[in-house]
CSV table of C-alpha atoms and ligand atoms in Angstrom, one decimal:
chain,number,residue,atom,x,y,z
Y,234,UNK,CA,107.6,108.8,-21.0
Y,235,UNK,CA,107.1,107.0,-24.9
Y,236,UNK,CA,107.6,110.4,-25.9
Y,237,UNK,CA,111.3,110.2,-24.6
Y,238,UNK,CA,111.8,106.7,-24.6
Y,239,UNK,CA,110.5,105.5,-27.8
Y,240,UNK,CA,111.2,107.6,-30.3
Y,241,UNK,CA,115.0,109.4,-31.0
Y,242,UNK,CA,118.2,107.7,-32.2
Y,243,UNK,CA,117.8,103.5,-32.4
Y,244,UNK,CA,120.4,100.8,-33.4
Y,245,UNK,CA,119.0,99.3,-36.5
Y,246,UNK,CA,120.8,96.4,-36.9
Y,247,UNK,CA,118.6,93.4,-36.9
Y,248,UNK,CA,115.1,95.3,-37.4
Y,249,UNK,CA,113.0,96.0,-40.1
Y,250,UNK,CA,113.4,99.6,-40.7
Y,251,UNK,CA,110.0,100.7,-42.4
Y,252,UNK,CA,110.0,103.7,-44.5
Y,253,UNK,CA,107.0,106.0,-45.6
Y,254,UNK,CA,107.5,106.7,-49.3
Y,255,UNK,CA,108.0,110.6,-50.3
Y,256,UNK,CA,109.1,110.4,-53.5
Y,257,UNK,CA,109.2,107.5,-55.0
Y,258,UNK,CA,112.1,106.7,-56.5
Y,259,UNK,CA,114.5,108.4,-53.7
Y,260,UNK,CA,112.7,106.5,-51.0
Y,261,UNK,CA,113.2,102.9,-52.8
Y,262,UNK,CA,117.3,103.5,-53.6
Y,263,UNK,CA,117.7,104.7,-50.2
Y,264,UNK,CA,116.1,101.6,-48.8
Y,265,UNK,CA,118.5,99.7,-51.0
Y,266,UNK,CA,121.3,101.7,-49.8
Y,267,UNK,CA,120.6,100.2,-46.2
Y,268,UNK,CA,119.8,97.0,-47.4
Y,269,UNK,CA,123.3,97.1,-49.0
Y,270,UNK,CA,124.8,98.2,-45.4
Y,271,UNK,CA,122.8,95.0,-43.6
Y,272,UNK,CA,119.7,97.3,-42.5
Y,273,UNK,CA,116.5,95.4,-43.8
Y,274,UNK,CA,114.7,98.4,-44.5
Y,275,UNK,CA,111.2,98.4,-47.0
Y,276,UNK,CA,109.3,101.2,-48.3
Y,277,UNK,CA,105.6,100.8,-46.9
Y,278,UNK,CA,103.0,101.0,-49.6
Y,279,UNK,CA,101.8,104.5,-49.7
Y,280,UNK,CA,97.9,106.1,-49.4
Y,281,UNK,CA,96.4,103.0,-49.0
Y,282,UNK,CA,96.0,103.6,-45.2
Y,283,UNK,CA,95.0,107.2,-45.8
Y,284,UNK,CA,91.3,106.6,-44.1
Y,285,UNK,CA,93.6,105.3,-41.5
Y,286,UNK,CA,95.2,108.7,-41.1
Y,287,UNK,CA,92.0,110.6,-41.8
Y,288,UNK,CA,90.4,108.6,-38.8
Y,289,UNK,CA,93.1,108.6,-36.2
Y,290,UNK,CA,93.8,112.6,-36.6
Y,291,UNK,CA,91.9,115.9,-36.0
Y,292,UNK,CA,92.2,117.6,-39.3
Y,293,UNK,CA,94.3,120.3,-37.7
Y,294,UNK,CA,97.9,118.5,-39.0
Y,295,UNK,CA,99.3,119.2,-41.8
Y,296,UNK,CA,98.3,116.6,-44.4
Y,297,UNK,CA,102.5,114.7,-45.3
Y,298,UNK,CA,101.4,113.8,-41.1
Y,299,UNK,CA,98.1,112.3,-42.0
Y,300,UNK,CA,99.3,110.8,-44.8
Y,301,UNK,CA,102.7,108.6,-43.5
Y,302,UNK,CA,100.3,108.2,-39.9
Y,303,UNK,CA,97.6,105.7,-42.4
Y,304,UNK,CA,100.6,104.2,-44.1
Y,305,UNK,CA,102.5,103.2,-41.0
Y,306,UNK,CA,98.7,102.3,-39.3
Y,307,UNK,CA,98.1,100.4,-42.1
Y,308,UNK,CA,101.1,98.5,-42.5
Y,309,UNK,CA,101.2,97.3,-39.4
Y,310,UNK,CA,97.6,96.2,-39.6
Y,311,UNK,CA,98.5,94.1,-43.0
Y,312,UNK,CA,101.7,92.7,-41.3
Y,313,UNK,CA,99.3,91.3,-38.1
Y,314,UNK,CA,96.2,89.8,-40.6
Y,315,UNK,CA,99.6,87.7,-42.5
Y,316,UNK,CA,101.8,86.6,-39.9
Y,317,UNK,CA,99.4,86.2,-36.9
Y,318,UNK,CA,100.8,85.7,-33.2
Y,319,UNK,CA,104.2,85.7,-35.0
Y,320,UNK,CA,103.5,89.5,-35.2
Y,321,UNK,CA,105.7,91.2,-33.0
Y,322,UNK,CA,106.4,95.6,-32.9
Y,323,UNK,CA,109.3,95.4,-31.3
Y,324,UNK,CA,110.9,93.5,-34.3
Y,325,UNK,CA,110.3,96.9,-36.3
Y,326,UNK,CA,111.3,100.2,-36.5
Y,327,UNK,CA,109.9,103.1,-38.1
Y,328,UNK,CA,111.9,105.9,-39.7
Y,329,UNK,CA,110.2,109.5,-39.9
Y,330,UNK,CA,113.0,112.4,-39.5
Y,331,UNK,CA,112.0,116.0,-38.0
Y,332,UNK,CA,113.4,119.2,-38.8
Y,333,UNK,CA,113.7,122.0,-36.4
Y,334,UNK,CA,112.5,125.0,-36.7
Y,335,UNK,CA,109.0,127.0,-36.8
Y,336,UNK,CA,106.8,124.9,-38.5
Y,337,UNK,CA,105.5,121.3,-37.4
Y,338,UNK,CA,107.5,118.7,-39.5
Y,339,UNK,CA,109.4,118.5,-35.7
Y,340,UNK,CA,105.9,117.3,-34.2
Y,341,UNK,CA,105.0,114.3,-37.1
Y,342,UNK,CA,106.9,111.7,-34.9
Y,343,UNK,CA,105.5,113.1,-31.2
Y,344,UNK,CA,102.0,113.1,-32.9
Y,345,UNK,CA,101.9,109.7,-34.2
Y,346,UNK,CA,103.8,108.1,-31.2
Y,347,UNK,CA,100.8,109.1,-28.9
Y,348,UNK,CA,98.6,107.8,-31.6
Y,349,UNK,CA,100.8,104.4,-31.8
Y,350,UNK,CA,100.2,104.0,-28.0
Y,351,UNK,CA,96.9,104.2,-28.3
Y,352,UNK,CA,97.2,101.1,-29.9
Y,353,UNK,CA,97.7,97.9,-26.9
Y,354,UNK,CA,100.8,96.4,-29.2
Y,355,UNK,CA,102.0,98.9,-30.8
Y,356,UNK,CA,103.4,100.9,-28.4
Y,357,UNK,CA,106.7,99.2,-28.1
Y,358,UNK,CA,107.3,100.0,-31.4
Y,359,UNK,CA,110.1,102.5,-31.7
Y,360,UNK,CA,110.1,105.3,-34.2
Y,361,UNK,CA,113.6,106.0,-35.4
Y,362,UNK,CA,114.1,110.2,-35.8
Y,363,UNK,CA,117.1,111.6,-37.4
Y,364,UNK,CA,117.1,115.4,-36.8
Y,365,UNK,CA,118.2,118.6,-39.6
Y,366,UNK,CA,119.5,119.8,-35.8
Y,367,UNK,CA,122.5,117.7,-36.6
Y,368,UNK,CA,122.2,118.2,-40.3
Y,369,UNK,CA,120.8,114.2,-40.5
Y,370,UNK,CA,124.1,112.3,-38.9
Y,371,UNK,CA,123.7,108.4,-38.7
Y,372,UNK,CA,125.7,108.4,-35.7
Y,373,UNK,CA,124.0,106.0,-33.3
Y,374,UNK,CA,121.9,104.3,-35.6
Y,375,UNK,CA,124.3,101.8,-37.4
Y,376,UNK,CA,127.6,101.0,-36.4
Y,377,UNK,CA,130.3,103.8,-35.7
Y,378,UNK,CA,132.5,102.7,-38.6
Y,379,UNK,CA,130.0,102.3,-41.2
Y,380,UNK,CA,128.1,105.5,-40.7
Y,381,UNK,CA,130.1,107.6,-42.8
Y,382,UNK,CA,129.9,105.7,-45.8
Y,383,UNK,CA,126.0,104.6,-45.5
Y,384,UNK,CA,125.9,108.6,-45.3
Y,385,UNK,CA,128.1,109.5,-48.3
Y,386,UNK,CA,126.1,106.2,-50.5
Y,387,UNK,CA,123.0,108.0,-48.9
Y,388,UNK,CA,123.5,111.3,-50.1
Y,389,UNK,CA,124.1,109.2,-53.6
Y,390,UNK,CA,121.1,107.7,-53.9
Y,391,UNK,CA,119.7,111.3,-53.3
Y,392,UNK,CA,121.6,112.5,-56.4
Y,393,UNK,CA,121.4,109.2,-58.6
Y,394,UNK,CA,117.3,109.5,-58.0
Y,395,UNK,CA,117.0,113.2,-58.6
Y,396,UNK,CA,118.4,112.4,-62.2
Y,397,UNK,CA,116.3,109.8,-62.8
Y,398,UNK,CA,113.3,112.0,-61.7
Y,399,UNK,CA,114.4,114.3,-63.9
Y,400,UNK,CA,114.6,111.9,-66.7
Y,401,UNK,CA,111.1,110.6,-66.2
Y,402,UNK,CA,109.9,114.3,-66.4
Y,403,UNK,CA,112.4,115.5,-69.8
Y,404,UNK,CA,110.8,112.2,-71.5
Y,405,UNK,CA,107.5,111.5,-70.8
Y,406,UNK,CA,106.0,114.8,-72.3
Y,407,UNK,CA,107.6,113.5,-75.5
Y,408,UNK,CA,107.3,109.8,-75.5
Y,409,UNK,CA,106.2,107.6,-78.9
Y,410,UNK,CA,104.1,105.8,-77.1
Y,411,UNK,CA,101.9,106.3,-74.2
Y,412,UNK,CA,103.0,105.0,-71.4
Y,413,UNK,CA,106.6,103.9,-72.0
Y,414,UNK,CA,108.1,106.5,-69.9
Y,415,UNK,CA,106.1,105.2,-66.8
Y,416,UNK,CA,107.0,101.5,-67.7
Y,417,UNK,CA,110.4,102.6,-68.3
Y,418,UNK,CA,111.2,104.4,-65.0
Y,419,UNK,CA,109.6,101.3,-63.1
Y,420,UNK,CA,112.3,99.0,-64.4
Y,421,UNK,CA,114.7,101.3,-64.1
Y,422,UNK,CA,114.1,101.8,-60.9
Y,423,UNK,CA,114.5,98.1,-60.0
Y,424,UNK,CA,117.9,98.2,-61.7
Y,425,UNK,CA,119.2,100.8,-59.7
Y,426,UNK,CA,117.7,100.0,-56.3
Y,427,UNK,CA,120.0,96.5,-57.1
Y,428,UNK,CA,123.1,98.5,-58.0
Y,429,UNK,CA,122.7,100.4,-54.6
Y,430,UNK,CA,122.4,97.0,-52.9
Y,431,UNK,CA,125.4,95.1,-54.2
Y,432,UNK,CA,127.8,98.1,-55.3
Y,433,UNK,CA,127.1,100.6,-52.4
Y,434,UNK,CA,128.3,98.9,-49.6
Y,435,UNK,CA,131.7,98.8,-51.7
Y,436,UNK,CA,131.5,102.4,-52.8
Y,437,UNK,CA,131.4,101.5,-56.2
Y,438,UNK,CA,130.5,104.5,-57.5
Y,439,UNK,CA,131.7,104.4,-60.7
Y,440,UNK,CA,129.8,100.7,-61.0
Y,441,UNK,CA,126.9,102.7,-60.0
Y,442,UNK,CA,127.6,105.6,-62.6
Y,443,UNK,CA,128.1,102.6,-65.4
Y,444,UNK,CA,124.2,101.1,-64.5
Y,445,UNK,CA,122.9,104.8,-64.6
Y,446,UNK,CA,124.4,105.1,-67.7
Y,447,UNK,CA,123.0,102.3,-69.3
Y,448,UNK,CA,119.4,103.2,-67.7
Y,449,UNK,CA,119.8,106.8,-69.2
Y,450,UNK,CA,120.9,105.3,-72.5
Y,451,UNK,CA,117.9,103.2,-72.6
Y,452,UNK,CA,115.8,105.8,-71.6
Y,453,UNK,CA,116.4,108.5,-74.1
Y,454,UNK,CA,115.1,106.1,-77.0
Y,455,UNK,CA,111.6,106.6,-75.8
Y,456,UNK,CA,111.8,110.3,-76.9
Y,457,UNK,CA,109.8,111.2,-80.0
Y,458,UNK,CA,112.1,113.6,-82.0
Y,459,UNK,CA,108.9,114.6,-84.0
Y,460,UNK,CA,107.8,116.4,-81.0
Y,461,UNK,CA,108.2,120.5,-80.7
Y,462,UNK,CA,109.2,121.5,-77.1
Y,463,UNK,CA,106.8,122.7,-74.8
Y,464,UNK,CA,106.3,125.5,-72.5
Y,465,UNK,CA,109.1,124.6,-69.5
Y,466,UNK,CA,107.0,125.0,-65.9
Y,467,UNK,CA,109.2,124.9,-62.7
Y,468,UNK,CA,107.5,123.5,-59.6
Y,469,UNK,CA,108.6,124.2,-56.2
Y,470,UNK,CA,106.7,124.2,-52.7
Y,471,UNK,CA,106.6,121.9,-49.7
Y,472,UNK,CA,109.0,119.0,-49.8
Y,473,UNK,CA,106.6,116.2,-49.2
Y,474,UNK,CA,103.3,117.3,-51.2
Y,475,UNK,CA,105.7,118.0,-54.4
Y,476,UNK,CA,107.3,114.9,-54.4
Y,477,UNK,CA,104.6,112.6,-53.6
Y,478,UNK,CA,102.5,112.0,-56.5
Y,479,UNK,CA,99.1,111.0,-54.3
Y,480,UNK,CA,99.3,113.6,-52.2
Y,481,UNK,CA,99.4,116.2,-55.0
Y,482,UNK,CA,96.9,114.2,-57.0
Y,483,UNK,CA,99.3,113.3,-59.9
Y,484,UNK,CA,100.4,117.1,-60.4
Y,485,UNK,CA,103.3,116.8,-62.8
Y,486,UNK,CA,101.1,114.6,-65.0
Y,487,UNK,CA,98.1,116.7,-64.9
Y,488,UNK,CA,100.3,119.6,-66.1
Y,489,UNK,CA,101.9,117.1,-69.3
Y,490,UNK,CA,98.4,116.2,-69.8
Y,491,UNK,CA,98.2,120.2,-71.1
Y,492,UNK,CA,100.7,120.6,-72.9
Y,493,UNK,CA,103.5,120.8,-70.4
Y,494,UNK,CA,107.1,119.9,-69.6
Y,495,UNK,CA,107.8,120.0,-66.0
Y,496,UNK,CA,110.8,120.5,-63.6
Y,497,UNK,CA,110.6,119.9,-59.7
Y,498,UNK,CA,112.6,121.0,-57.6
Y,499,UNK,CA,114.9,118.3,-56.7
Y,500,UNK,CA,115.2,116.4,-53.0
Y,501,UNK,CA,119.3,116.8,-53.0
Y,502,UNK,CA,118.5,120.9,-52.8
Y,503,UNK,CA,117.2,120.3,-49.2
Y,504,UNK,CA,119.3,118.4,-48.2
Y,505,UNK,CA,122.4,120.6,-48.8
Y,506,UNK,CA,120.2,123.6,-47.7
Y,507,UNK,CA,120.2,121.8,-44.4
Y,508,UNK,CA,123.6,121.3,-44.1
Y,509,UNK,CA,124.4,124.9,-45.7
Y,510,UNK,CA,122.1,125.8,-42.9
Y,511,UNK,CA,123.7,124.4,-40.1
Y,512,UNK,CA,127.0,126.1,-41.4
Y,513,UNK,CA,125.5,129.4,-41.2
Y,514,UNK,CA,124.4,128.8,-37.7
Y,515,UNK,CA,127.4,127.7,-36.4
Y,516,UNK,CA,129.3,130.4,-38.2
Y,517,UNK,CA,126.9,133.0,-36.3
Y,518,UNK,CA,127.1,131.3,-32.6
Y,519,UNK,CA,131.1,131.5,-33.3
Y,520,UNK,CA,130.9,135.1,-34.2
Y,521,UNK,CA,128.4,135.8,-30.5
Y,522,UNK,CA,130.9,133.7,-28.6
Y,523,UNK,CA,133.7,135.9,-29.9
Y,524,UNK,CA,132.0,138.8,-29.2
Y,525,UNK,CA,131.2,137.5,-25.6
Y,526,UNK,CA,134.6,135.8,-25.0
Y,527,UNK,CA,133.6,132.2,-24.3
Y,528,UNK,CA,136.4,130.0,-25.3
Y,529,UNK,CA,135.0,126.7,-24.6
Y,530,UNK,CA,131.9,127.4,-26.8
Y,531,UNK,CA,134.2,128.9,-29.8
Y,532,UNK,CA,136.4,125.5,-30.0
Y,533,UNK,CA,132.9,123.8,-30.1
Y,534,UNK,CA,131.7,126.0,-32.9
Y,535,UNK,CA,134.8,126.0,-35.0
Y,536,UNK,CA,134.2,121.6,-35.1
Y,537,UNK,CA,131.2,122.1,-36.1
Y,538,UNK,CA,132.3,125.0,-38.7
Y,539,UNK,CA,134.7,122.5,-40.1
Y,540,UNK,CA,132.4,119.0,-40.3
Y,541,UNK,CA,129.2,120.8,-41.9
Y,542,UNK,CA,131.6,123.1,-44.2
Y,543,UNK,CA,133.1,119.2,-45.2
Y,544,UNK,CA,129.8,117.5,-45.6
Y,545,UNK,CA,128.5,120.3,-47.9
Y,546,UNK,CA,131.4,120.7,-49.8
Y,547,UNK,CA,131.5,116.9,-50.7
Y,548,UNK,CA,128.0,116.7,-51.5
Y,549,UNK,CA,128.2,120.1,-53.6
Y,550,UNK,CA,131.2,118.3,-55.7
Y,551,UNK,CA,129.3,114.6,-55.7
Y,552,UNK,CA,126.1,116.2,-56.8
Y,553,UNK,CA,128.0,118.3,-59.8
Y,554,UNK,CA,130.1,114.9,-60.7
Y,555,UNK,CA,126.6,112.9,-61.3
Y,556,UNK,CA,124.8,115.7,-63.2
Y,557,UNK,CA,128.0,116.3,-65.4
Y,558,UNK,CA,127.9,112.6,-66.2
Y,559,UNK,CA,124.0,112.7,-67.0
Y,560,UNK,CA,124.1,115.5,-68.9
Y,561,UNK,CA,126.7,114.5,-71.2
Y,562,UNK,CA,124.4,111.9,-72.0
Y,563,UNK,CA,120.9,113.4,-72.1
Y,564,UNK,CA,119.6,117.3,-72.0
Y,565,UNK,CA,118.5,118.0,-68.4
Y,566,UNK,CA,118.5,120.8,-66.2
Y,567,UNK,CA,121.4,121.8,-63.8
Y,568,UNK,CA,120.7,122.0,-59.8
Y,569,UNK,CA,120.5,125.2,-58.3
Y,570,UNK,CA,123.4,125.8,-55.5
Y,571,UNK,CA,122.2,126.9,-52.2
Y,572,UNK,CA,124.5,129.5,-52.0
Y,573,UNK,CA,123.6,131.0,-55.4
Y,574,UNK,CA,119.9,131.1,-54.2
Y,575,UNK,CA,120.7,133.1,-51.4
Y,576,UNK,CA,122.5,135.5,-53.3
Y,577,UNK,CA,119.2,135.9,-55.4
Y,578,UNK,CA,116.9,136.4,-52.6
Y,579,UNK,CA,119.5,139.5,-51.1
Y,580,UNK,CA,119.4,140.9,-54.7
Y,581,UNK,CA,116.1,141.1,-54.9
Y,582,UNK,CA,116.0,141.6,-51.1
Y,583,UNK,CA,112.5,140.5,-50.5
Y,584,UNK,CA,112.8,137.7,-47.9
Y,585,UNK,CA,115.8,136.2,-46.5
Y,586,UNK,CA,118.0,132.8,-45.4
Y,587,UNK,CA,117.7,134.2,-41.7
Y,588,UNK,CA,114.5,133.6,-41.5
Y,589,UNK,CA,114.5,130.2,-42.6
Y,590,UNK,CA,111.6,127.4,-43.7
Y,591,UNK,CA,111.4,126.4,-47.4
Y,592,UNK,CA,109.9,129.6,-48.4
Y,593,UNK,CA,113.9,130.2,-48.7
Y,594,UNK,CA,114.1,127.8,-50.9
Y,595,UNK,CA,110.9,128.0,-52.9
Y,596,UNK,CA,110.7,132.3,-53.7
Y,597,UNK,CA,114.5,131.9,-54.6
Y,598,UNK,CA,114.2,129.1,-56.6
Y,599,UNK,CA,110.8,130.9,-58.3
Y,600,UNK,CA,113.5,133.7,-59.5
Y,601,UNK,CA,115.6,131.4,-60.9
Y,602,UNK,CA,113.1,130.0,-63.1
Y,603,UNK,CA,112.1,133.1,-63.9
Y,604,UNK,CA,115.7,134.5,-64.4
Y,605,UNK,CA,116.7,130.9,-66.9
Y,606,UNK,CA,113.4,131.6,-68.9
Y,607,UNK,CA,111.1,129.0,-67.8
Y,608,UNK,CA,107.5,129.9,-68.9
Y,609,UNK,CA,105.5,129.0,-65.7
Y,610,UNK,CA,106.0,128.5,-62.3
Y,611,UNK,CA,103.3,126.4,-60.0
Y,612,UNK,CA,104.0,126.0,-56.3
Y,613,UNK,CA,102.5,123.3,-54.5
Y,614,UNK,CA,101.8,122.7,-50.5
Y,615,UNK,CA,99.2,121.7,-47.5
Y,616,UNK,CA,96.3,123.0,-47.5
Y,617,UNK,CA,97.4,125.4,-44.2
Y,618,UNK,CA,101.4,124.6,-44.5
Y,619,UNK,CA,103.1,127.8,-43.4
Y,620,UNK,CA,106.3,128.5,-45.1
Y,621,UNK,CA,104.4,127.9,-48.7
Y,622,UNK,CA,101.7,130.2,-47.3
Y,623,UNK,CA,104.6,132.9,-46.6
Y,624,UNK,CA,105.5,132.1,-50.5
Y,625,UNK,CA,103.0,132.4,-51.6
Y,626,UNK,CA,102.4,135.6,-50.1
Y,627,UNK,CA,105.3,137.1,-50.8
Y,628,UNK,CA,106.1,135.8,-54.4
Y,629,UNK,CA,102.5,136.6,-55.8
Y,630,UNK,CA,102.5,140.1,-56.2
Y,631,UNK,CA,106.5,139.6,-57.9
Y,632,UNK,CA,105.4,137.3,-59.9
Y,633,UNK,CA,102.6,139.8,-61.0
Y,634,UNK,CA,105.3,142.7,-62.1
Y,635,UNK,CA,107.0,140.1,-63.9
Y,636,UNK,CA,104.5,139.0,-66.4
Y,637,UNK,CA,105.1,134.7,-65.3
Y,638,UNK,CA,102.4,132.7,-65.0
Y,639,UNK,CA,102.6,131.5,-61.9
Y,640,UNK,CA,99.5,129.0,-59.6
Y,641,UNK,CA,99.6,128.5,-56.0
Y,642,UNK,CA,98.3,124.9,-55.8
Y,643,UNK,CA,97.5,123.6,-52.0
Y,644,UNK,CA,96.4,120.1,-51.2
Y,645,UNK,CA,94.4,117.9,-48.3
Y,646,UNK,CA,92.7,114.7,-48.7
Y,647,UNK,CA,89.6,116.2,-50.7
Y,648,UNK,CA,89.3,116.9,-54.4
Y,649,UNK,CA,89.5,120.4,-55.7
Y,650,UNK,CA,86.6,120.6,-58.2
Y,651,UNK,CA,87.9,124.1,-59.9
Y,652,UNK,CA,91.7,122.6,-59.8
Y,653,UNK,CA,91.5,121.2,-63.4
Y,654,UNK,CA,90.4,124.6,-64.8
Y,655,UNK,CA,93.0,126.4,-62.7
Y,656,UNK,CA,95.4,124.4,-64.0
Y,657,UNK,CA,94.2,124.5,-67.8
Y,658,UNK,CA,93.8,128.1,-67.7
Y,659,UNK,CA,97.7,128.3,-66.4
Y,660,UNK,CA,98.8,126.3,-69.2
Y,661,UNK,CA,97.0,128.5,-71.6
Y,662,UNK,CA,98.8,131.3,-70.1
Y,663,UNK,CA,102.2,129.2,-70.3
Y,664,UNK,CA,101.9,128.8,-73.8
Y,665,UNK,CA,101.0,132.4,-74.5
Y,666,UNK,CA,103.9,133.2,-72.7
Y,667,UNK,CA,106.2,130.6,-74.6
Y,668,UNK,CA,104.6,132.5,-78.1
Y,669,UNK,CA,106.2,135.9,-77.1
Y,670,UNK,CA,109.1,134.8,-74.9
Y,671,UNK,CA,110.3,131.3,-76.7
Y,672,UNK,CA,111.7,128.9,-73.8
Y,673,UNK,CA,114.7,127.8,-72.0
Y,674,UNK,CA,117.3,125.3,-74.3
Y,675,UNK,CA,118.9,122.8,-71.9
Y,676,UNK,CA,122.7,123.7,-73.0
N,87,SF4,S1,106.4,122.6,-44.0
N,87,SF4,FE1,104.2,122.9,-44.0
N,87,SF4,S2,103.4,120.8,-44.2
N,87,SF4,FE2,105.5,120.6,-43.5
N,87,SF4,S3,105.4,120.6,-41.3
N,87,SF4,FE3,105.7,122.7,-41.9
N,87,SF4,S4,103.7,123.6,-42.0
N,87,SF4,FE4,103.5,121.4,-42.0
């Protein structure tokens, strides 16, 4: 019955929504963003609880479920030791989307509700679940009226955070000082999570643009022009593990710390690929209900043609405005368009959209490094996660024929003692392969 009744689609107005950080910076502007639309959402500290998660799961989940269980379980146990019989679960709610689909991201919330009920208090405390199955509408959660906007600020925050990921990765590698960079993106993190909160609500985004500016301005001073370029390494993989910097034991830095300049693959991707995604499918069930004459169903489809062909045409066009504005001000890489890496994988014809997972996302987006000249590629997942196993398996060989270094990288709770030498040995091979084949130029 908790399973039905306590976790799905709940108002958020007067709660405090609590949400697990991924990556870091996306996860604090879009808290801001709700703040700015009267939710009093706050990221939970991550990985503290881990032990937590460790203790109160088999080992068989995959380890982003582990993970957000012990910071959620250890929230709430810091919240009880500090405020006592004041402490009360219903006054919170926490907010862990599912996707559908083959893989288990769709079982995180049903897992850790049975685990929450295990718990005498907690079990009143509701778990708040938007869906990919409606491409992640805010219908029902905040007022009818303001869902659209939070939505569109959302999906700006998204953008605004990728770039300033991004930023953080093009100047660490080359910063005059160590540790500037790090220092840097904290503040300017702070900076923007306020812009969110006082200019969102007004969809101010040109007030936004004008803070971002100033953050980028700032931010490109740290670079050290002394410094040659390094070899360019693309990372792709599971959404979680390469975005959250404990989970993946500090990745991006470990590669910088040989000699490295790194580009992830950013959060915005998935999030269009879910709504490209939900275009697709409703452009196939429009097609079978053609074919099979059902009129009823074919007006149904042809909505929901139009809102998801809407939604990703605004976010294509808002994601090209911010990185046009960012890169007239500093060097960084473009965004790949769903679409184009679609294209790639029926060129190369070696997996395809239909079947669906990240692996669409990750063996396309490996040929596109490949294809703009970047001189490594590392992919990074669970230990056990399924569509990066499938990448894995099906980019290897490729990757092989093509003469790119490439290192599959998987992760759980335990530390790797051959993954520094894996790593160094890659980043010999990177700059080998930057020797003979120079590297990409940021246009
Ligand atoms: S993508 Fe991988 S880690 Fe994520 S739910 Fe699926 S199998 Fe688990």
């Amino acid at each position: 019955m908790s399973l039905v009744n306590n976790v799905g689609r709940f108002n958020l107005s007067n709660k405090t929504v609590l949400f697990p950080e991924m990556n870091r910076m996306g996860c604090h502007l879009l808290a801001a963003t709700f703040r700015g639309f009267d939710i009093n959402a706050l990221v939970m500290e991550t990985h503290k609880g881990i032990d937590l998660g460790l203790e109160y799961s088999s080992g068989k989940e995959c380890y982003p479920c582990q993970v957000t269980l012990g910071d959620i379980l250890y929230f709430l146990k810091k919240e009880k030791e500090k405020m006592g019989n004041a402490f009360n679960p219903d006054d919170y709610i926490y907010f862990m989307p599912e996707a559908d689909g083959p893989c288990r991201f769709g079982m995180y919330n049903k897992y850790q509700r049975i685990v929450l009920d295990s718990f005498p208090q907690l079990d009143s405390l509701k778990i708040s679940s938007l869906s990919t199955d409606d491409g992640y509408s805010l219908h029902g959660i905040i007022a009818e009226d303001a869902a659209g906007d939070l939505r569109r600020v959302a999906y700006f925050s998204v953008v605004v955070a990728d770039i300033l990921d991004r930023m953080l990765w093009r100047i660490r590698p080359y910063e005059r000082q160590r540790g500037m960079a790090d220092e840097f993106i904290e503040k300017a993190m702070r900076n923007m999570e306020d812009a969110f909160e006082t200019l969102g609500p007004e969809k101010d985004f040109k007030g936004i643009l004008k803070r971002l500016e100033e953050t980028i301005e700032e931010g490109k001073m740290i670079i050290d022009p002394r410094i040659p370029p390094k070899p360019l390494i693309g990372v792709v993989g599971e959404i979680y593990l390469r975005s959250h910097v404990h989970s993946n034991q500090d990745l991006i830095k470990t590669l910088e710390r040989y000699g490295a300049e790194v580009v992830n693959a950013s959060i915005a991707e998935w999030v269009n690929y879910i709504t490209y995604n939900k275009l697709k499918e409703a452009k196939s069930r429009l097609r079978l209900n053609i074919k099979q004459f059902r009129p009823e169903n074919m007006m149904r489809y042809l909505k929901d043609i139009a809102r998801f062909q809407s939604e990703l045409f605004y976010q294509e066009w808002r994601q090209k405005q911010v990185y046009r504005f960012a890169r007239a001000l500093i060097k960084l890489p473009e965004d790949h368009k769903v679409a184009h890496l679609e294209e790639i994988l029926r060129e190369d014809d070696i997996y395809s959209f239909d079947i669906g997972t990240e692996a669409c996302l990750s063996i396309s987006g490996i040929l596109q490094y490949v294809r703009e000249g970047y001189n490594g590629v590392v992919n990074v997942y669970p230990f056990t996660c399924m569509p990066s196993t499938v990448t894995s398996a099906v980019i290897g060989p490729v990757m092989n024929g093509l003469g790119v270094p490439y290192l599959d990288t998987p992760y759980d709770s335990s530390i790797q003692p051959y993954r520094e030498a894996a790593i160094r040995t890659f980043m010999y091979q990177a700059h080998q392969h930057m020797e003979h084949n120079g590297r990409k130029q940021y246009s």
